[in-house]
Amino acid sequence: MLETLMNLVQQNAGQAVINNPAIPNNQNDNVMQTVASSILSGLGQQAQGGGLGNLLGMVVNGGNVQQSPVTAGVQQNVEQSLMQKLGISPQVAMSIAAAVVQVVLSKLMNKASDPNDSSVDGNSILGAATGQQGVDWMGMAGAAMADGKLDMNDLLRVVGQQGGGLGGMLGGLFGGR
């Protein structure tokens, strides 16, 4: 999953990173690695912070990445990582995140829904984000969305089927723990 993200970042980071005069050429690889790992950790933060429904909807429907709260949260995570880990100024970090995150997430969701692309699928994205590998997320989501939409009742049903760690992860959102 991280390798796929890294490839997507490298393919789409041209103007924002490689041709950016604020980023020294010897830092290009570090910036791209930080962006890729921060996208992955940002997806995890979204899943654990109550955004699992939005992430699930984005993966299942190929979702509207541009207007998703998941994208905004991931973008913030990338900005903070660039500033904290590499000392990049807030303005440059924001411009890199704005130029790369949306495009990479959109392409990642397209890859996940492309039956001819085996590099990543919805289960691997959700597994990486939740830390719950080997779960048939897409099967559960398909069953949950039998009525044609994904709502909180559907999400609760999926959480109930999975149980354990995922339920605990969402417990605070629903008044538990």
C-alpha positions as a printed NumPy array, in Angstrom:
array([[  0.   ,   0.   ,   0.   ],
       [  2.771,   2.447,   0.942],
       [  4.627,   1.527,  -2.251],
       [  1.538,   2.326,  -4.335],
       [  1.14 ,   5.658,  -2.522],
       [  4.811,   6.465,  -3.029],
       [  4.509,   5.762,  -6.764],
       [  1.45 ,   8.007,  -7.005],
       [  3.197,  10.795,  -5.098],
       [  6.276,  10.54 ,  -7.33 ],
       [  4.113,  10.642, -10.457],
       [  2.192,  13.711,  -9.276],
       [  4.715,  15.777,  -7.31 ],
       [  6.412,  17.557, -10.206],
       [  5.488,  21.221,  -9.834],
       [  4.775,  21.03 ,  -6.115],
       [  8.035,  19.357,  -5.078],
       [ 10.589,  18.704,  -7.798],
       [ 10.214,  22.069,  -9.561],
       [  9.661,  23.998,  -6.332],
       [ 12.506,  26.48 ,  -5.671],
       [ 11.686,  26.392,  -1.933],
       [ 12.622,  22.685,  -1.804],
       [ 16.329,  21.923,  -2.303],
       [ 16.797,  19.167,  -4.891],
       [ 18.569,  16.964,  -2.343],
       [ 15.359,  17.037,  -0.242],
       [ 12.925,  15.978,  -2.998],
       [ 12.951,  12.287,  -2.027],
       [ 12.51 ,  13.067,   1.681],
       [  9.579,  15.346,   0.908],
       [  7.884,  12.74 ,  -1.3  ],
       [  8.431,   9.978,   1.271],
       [  7.021,  12.205,   3.988],
       [  3.989,  13.041,   1.842],
       [  3.3  ,   9.356,   1.07 ],
       [  3.674,   8.157,   4.666],
       [  1.645,  11.132,   5.931],
       [ -1.193,  10.339,   3.542],
       [ -1.286,   6.797,   4.916],
       [ -1.123,   7.908,   8.542],
       [ -3.712,  10.607,   7.798],
       [ -6.104,   7.953,   6.477],
       [ -5.546,   6.051,   9.715],
       [ -6.261,   9.138,  11.796],
       [ -9.468,   9.702,   9.851],
       [-10.578,   6.099,  10.394],
       [ -9.814,   6.257,  14.109],
       [-11.142,   9.77 ,  14.633],
       [-14.73 ,   9.134,  13.623],
       [-14.265,   9.472,   9.852],
       [-14.496,   5.768,   9.049],
       [-17.906,   6.221,   7.425],
       [-16.58 ,   8.964,   5.155],
       [-13.508,   6.892,   4.296],
       [-15.615,   3.807,   3.632],
       [-17.949,   5.839,   1.417],
       [-15.005,   7.312,  -0.459],
       [-13.51 ,   3.857,  -1.107],
       [-16.791,   2.136,  -1.967],
       [-18.162,   4.851,  -4.232],
       [-14.888,   6.126,  -5.614],
       [-16.238,   9.086,  -3.64 ],
       [-15.955,  12.776,  -4.165],
       [-12.381,  13.112,  -2.973],
       [-12.317,  16.873,  -3.488],
       [-15.118,  17.601,  -1.02 ],
       [-14.504,  14.8  ,   1.463],
       [-13.667,  15.622,   5.076],
       [-11.219,  12.707,   4.833],
       [ -9.21 ,  14.584,   2.204],
       [ -9.15 ,  17.741,   4.321],
       [ -7.931,  15.785,   7.345],
       [ -5.26 ,  13.957,   5.362],
       [ -4.125,  17.233,   3.818],
       [ -3.71 ,  18.769,   7.286],
       [ -1.701,  15.738,   8.389],
       [  0.625,  16.086,   5.393],
       [  1.105,  19.804,   6.067],
       [  1.971,  19.199,   9.725],
       [  4.366,  16.375,   8.892],
       [  6.218,  18.472,   6.327],
       [  6.599,  21.31 ,   8.812],
       [  7.537,  19.182,  11.822],
       [  9.693,  16.498,  10.213],
       [ 11.426,  18.534,   7.517],
       [ 11.158,  22.104,   8.779],
       [  9.31 ,  23.292,   5.69 ],
       [  7.573,  26.643,   6.065],
       [  3.797,  26.598,   6.579],
       [  3.149,  28.29 ,   3.216],
       [  5.26 ,  25.789,   1.263],
       [  3.84 ,  22.825,   3.222],
       [  0.3  ,  24.011,   2.483],
       [  1.033,  24.461,  -1.216],
       [  2.589,  20.982,  -1.501],
       [ -0.278,  19.319,   0.366],
       [ -2.896,  21.213,  -1.651],
       [ -1.265,  20.251,  -4.946],
       [ -0.56 ,  16.587,  -4.185],
       [ -3.016,  15.086,  -1.642],
       [ -6.25 ,  15.519,  -3.582],
       [ -4.753,  14.18 ,  -6.816],
       [ -3.089,  11.21 ,  -5.116],
       [ -6.22 ,  10.233,  -3.155],
       [ -8.337,  10.532,  -6.281],
       [ -5.966,   8.309,  -8.251],
       [ -5.741,   5.868,  -5.333],
       [ -9.542,   5.531,  -5.225],
       [ -9.626,   5.079,  -9.024],
       [ -6.984,   2.342,  -8.79 ],
       [ -8.956,   0.633,  -6.027],
       [-12.091,   0.518,  -8.168],
       [-10.294,  -0.568, -11.363],
       [-10.71 ,  -4.345, -11.814],
       [ -7.71 ,  -4.349, -14.176],
       [ -5.366,  -2.832, -11.552],
       [ -4.259,  -5.249,  -8.86 ],
       [ -1.839,  -2.849,  -7.144],
       [ -4.421,  -1.791,  -4.547],
       [ -8.042,  -2.482,  -3.682],
       [-10.612,  -1.171,  -1.244],
       [ -9.822,  -3.853,   1.33 ],
       [ -6.124,  -2.952,   1.366],
       [ -6.874,   0.778,   1.744],
       [ -9.301,   0.215,   4.614],
       [ -7.063,  -2.436,   6.159],
       [ -4.077,  -0.082,   6.135],
       [ -6.17 ,   2.79 ,   7.524],
       [ -7.772,   0.79 ,  10.337],
       [ -4.947,  -1.633,  11.1  ],
       [ -7.447,  -4.449,  10.468],
       [ -5.779,  -6.424,   7.663],
       [ -7.494,  -9.453,   6.163],
       [-11.017,  -8.137,   6.717],
       [-13.477,  -8.228,   3.81 ],
       [-14.336,  -4.546,   4.134],
       [-15.801,  -4.355,   0.66 ],
       [-18.069,  -7.352,   1.252],
       [-19.336,  -5.859,   4.499],
       [-19.79 ,  -2.448,   2.874],
       [-21.691,  -3.99 ,  -0.029],
       [-24.032,  -5.771,   2.381],
       [-24.411,  -2.633,   4.477],
       [-25.28 ,  -0.593,   1.401],
       [-27.986,  -2.931,   0.152],
       [-30.403,   0.02 ,   0.298],
       [-28.146,   2.041,  -2.034],
       [-26.65 ,   4.388,   0.55 ],
       [-24.197,   4.268,   3.414],
       [-25.545,   5.859,   6.577],
       [-24.788,   5.646,  10.293],
       [-27.025,   2.592,  10.781],
       [-25.119,   0.782,   8.047],
       [-21.804,   1.774,   9.609],
       [-22.925,   0.554,  13.03 ],
       [-23.952,  -2.76 ,  11.47 ],
       [-20.518,  -3.129,   9.843],
       [-18.813,  -2.221,  13.135],
       [-20.953,  -4.779,  14.93 ],
       [-19.942,  -7.476,  12.448],
       [-16.27 ,  -6.646,  12.881],
       [-16.391,  -6.108,  16.635],
       [-13.335,  -5.788,  18.841],
       [-10.76 ,  -3.192,  17.903],
       [-12.874,  -1.394,  15.358],
       [-15.818,  -1.047,  17.751],
       [-13.482,   0.325,  20.395],
       [-11.992,   2.664,  17.852],
       [-15.434,   4.146,  17.192],
       [-16.692,   3.849,  20.769],
       [-16.053,   7.48 ,  21.68 ],
       [-18.056,   8.646,  18.715],
       [-21.169,   6.839,  19.917],
       [-20.844,   7.57 ,  23.643],
       [-18.963,   4.411,  24.646],
       [-15.707,   4.175,  26.571]])
